[in-house]
GROMACS .gro file of C-alpha atoms in nm:
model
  258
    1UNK     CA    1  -4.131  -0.984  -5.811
    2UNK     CA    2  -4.306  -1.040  -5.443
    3UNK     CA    3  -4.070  -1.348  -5.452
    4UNK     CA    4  -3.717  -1.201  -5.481
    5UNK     CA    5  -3.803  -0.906  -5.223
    6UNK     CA    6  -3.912  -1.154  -4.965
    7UNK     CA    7  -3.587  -1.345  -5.053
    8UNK     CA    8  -3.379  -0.964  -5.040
    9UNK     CA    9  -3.582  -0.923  -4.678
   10UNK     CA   10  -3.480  -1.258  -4.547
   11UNK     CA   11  -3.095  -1.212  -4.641
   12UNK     CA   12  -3.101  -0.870  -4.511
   13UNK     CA   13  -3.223  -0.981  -4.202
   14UNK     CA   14  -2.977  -1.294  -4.189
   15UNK     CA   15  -2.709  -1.023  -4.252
   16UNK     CA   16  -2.759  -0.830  -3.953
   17UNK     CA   17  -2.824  -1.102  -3.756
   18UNK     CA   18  -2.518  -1.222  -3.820
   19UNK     CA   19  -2.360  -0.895  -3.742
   20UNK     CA   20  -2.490  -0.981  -3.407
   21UNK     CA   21  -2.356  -1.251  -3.356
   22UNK     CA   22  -1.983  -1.022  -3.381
   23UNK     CA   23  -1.941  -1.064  -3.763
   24UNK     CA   24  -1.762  -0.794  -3.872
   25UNK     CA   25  -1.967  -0.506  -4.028
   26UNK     CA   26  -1.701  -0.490  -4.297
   27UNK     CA   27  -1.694  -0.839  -4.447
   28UNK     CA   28  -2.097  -0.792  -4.457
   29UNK     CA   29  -2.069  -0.522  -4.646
   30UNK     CA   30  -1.857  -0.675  -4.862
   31UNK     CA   31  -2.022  -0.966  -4.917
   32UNK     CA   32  -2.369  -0.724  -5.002
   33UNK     CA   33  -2.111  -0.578  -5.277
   34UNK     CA   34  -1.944  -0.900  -5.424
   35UNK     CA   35  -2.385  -1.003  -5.419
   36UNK     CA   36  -2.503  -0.714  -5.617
   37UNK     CA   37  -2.229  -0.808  -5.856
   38UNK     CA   38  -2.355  -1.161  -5.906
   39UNK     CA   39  -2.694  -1.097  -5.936
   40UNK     CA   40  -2.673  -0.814  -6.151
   41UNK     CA   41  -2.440  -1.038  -6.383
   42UNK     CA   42  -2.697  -1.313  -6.337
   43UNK     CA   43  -2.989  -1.044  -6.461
   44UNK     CA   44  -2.801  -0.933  -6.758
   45UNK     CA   45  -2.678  -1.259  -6.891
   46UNK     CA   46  -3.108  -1.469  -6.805
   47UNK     CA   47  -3.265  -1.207  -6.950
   48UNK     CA   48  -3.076  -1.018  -7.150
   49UNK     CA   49  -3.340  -1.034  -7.457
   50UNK     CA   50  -3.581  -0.805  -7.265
   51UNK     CA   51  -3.341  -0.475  -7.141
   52UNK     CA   52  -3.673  -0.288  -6.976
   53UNK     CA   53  -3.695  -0.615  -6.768
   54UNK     CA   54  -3.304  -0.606  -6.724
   55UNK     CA   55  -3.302  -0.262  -6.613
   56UNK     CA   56  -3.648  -0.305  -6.362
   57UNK     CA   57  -3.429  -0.606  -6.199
   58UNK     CA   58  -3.088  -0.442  -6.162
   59UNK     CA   59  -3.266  -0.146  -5.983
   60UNK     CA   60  -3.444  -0.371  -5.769
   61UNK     CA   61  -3.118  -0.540  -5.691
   62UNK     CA   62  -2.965  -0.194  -5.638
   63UNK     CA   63  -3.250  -0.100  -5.400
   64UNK     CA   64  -3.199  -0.384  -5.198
   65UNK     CA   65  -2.816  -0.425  -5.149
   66UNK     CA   66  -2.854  -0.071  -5.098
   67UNK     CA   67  -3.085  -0.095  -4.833
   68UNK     CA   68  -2.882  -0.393  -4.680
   69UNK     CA   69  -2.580  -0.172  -4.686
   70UNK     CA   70  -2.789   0.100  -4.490
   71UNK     CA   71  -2.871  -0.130  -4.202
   72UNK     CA   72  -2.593  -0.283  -4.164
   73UNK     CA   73  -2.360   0.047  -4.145
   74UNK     CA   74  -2.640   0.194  -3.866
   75UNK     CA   75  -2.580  -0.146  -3.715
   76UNK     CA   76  -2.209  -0.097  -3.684
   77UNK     CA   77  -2.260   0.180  -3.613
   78UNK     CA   78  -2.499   0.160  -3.298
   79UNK     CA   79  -2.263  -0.127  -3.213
   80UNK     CA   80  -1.955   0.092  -3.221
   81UNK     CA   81  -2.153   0.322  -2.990
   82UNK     CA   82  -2.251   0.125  -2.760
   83UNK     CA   83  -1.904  -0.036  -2.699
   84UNK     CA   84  -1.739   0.284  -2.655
   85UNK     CA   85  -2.021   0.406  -2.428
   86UNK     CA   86  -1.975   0.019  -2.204
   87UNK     CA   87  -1.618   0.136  -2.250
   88UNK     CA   88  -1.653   0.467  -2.105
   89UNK     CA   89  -1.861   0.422  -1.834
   90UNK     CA   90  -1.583   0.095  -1.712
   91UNK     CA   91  -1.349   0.346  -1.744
   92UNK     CA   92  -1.553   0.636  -1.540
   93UNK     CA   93  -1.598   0.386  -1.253
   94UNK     CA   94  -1.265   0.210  -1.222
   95UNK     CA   95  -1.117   0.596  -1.187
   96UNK     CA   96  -1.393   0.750  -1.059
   97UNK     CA   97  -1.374   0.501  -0.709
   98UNK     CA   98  -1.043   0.423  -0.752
   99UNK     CA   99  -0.917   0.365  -0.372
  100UNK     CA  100  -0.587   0.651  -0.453
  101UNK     CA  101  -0.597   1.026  -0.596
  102UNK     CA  102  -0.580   1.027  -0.958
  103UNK     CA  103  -0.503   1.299  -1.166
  104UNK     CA  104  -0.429   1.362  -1.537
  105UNK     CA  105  -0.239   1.624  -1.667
  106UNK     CA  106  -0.081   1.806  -1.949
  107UNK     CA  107   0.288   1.684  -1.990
  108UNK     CA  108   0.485   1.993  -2.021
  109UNK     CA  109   0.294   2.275  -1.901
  110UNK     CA  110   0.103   2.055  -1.577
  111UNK     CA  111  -0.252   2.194  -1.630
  112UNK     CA  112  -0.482   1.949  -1.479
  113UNK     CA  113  -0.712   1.840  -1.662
  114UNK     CA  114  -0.887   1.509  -1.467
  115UNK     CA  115  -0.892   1.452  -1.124
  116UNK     CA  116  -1.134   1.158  -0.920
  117UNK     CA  117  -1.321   1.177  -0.598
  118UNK     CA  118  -1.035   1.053  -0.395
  119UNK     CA  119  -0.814   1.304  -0.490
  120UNK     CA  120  -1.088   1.587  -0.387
  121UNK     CA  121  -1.042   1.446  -0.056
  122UNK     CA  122  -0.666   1.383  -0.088
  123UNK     CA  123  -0.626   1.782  -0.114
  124UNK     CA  124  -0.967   1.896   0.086
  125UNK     CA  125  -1.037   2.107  -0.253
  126UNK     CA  126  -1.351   2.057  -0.490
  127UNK     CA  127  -1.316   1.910  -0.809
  128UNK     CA  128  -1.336   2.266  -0.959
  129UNK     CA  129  -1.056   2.439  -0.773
  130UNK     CA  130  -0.831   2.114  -0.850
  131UNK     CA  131  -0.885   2.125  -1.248
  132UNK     CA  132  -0.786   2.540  -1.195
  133UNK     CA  133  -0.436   2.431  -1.058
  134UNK     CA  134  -0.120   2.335  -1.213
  135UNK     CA  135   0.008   2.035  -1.094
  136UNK     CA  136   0.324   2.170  -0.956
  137UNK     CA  137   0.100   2.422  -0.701
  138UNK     CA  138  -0.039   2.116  -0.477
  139UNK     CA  139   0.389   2.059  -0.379
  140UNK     CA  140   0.544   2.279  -0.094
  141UNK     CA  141   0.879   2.454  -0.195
  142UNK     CA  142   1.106   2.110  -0.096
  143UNK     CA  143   0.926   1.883  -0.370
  144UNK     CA  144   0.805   2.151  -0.630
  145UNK     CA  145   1.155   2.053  -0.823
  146UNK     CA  146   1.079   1.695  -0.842
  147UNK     CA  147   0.751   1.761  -0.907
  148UNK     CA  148   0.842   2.021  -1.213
  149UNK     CA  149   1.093   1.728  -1.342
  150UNK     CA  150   0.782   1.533  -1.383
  151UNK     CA  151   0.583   1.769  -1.570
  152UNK     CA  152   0.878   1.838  -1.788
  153UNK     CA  153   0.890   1.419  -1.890
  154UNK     CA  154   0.761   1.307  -2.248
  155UNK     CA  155   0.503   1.060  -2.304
  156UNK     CA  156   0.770   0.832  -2.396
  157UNK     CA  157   0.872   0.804  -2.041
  158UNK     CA  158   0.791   0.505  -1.854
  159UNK     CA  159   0.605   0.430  -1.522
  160UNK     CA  160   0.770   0.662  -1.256
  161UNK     CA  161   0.779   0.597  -0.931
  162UNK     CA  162   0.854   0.890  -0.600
  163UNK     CA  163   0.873   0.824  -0.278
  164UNK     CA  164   0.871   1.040   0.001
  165UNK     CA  165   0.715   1.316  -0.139
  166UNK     CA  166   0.390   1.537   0.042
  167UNK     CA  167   0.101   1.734  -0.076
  168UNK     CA  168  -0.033   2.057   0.089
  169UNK     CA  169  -0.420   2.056   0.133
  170UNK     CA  170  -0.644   2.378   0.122
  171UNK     CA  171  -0.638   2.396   0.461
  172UNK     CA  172  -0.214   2.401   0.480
  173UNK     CA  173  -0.187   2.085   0.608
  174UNK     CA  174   0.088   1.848   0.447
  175UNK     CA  175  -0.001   1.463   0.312
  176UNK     CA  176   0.301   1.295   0.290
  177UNK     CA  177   0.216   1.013  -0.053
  178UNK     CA  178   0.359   0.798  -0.258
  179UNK     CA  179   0.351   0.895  -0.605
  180UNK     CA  180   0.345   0.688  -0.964
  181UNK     CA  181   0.320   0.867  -1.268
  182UNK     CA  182   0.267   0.672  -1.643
  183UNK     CA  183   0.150   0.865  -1.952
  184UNK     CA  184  -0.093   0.763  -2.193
  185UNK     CA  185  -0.188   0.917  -2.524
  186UNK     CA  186  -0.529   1.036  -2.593
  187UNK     CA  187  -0.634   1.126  -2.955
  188UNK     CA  188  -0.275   1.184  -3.050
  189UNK     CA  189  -0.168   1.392  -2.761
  190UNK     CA  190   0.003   1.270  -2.407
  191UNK     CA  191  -0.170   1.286  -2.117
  192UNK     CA  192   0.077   1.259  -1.793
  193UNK     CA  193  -0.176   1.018  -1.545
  194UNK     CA  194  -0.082   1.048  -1.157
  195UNK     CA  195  -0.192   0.862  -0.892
  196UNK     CA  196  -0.087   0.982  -0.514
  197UNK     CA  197  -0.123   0.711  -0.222
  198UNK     CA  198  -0.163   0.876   0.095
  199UNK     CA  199   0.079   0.715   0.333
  200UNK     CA  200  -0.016   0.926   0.660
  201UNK     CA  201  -0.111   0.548   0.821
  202UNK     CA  202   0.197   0.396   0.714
  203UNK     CA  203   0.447   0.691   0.803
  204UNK     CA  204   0.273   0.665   1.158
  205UNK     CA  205   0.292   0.316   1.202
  206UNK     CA  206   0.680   0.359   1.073
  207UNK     CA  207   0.778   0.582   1.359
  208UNK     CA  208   0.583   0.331   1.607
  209UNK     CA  209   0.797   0.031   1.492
  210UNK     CA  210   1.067   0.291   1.505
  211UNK     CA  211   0.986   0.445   1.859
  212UNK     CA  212   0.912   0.070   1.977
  213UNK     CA  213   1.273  -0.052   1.798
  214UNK     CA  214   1.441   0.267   2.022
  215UNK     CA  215   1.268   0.155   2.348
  216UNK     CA  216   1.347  -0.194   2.302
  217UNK     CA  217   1.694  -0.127   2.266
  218UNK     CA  218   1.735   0.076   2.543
  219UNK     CA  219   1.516  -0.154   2.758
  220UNK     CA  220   1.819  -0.393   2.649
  221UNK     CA  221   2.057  -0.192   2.697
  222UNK     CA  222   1.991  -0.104   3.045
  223UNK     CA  223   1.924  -0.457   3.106
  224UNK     CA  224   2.238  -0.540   2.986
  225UNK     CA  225   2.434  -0.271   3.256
  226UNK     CA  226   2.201  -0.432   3.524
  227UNK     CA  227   2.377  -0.726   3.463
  228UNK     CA  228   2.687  -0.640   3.433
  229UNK     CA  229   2.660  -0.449   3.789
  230UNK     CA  230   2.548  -0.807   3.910
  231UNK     CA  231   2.810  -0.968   3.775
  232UNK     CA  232   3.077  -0.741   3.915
  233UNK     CA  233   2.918  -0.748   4.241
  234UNK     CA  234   2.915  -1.164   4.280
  235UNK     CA  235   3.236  -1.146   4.144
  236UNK     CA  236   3.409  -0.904   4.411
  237UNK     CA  237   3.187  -1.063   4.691
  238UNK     CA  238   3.333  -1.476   4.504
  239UNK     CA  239   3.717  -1.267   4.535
  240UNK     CA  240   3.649  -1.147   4.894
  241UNK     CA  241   3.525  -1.480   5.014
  242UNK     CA  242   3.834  -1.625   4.880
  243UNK     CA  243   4.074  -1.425   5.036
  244UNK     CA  244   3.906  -1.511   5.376
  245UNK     CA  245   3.911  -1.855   5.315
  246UNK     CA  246   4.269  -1.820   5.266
  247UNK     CA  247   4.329  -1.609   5.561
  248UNK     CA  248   4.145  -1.891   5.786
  249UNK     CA  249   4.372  -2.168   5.618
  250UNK     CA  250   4.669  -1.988   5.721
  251UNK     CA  251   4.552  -1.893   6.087
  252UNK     CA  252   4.457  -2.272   6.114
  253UNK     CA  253   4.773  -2.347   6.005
  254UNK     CA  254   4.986  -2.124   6.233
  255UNK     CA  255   4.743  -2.232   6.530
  256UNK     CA  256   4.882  -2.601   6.436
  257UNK     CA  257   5.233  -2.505   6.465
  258UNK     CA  258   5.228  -2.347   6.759
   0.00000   0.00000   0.00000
């Protein structure tokens, strides 16, 4: 009948536009199900005198919730895709120009496995030579135990935090960084995520306020002996003037006498 497939065609596409308007594919599909048994009931019990006509309507039915059910799945489906690929591409460019180093690696053995622009920088390496290192190799000798302690940490460890610790470049030269480690777990396996803050700026500015802190207190301090050199000065100069007041009292006072 030219009547119920225009109806089928007009729920069908009220279905998925409803799926577009975020219901979920699921219920839909249910709903198609829990419809194909009603109308097939309704089929059955109308005409149930006439089984050639019962049978031409129940695959028409079929054909139709059937083809519902197709859309909406590739619907979900395209949906689900592109969410994950929104998803993905948020992800790529919140790590991707993220303003620290990041790198992800393999809890346990260190591989790395991930590393961002920044971090390319960070060590003066290409993104290529970084993913061939293990994590512990971008440490000299004095933090290479702290940074094998981190490796060695679960993915049940929380957010770690090291200060004070230094990178060497490709070229030899050391970054001194802050470091903060959390781990995450990717389709069912940990993934250790780093991410180094170079601190060369704030070291330098340190030892200024520290050089400046120095100067100021010897500026003080030598300030402070001035002072004291005046002090003792007026004060022997106050004590000599005092004893020759008192010798001039007494000469007046034997001058009187005689």
């Amino acid at each position: 009948n030219p009547a119920d497939r225009r109806c089928f065609s007009y729920a069908r596409q009220r279905a998925v536009a409803r799926f577009r308007e975020n219901i979920h594919a699921a219920q839909l599909l249910r709903i198609a199900a829990l419809h194909r048994q009603i109308v097939t009931k309704m089929v059955s019990r109308n005409f149930s005198e006439d089984p050639s006509l019962v049978r031409r309507m129940t695959e028409i039915v079929e054909e139709q919730i059937n083809e519902l059910e197709l859309e909406l799945t590739s619907a979900y489906q395209n949906a689900r895709d592109r969410q994950w690929h929104i998803s993905e591409t948020k992800y790529f460019s919140l790590f991707e120009n993220a303003s620290e180093a990041i790198l992800s690696f393999r809890p346990g053995e260190g591989q790395i496995i991930e590393a961002n622009m920044q971090a390319e920088r960070l060590l003066g390496r290409s993104r290529g030579e970084i993913l061939r290192l293990k994590f512990i190799e971008m440490f000299p000798a004095e933090h290479r135990e702290q940074a094998q302690w981190l490796v060695s940490q679960t993915g049940g460890s929380a957010n770690i935090r090291l200060e004070d610790m230094a990178v060497r470049r490709a070229d030899g030269m050391l970054v001194p960084i802050s470091l903060s480690c959390n781990w995450v777990h990717v389709e069912g396996a940990a993934v250790a995520q780093a991410i180094m803050r170079d601190v060369t700026q704030l070291r330098q500015m340190q030892r200024e306020l520290q050089s400046y802190a120095e100067q100021l207190e010897e500026r003080v301090a030598s300030r402070t002996k001035e002072l004291q050199i005046s002090e003792d000065r007026y004060r022997t100069l106050f004590l000599q003037e005092q004893q020759r007041a008192q010798h001039l009292s007494l000469i007046n006072s034997v001058q009187q006498c005689a």
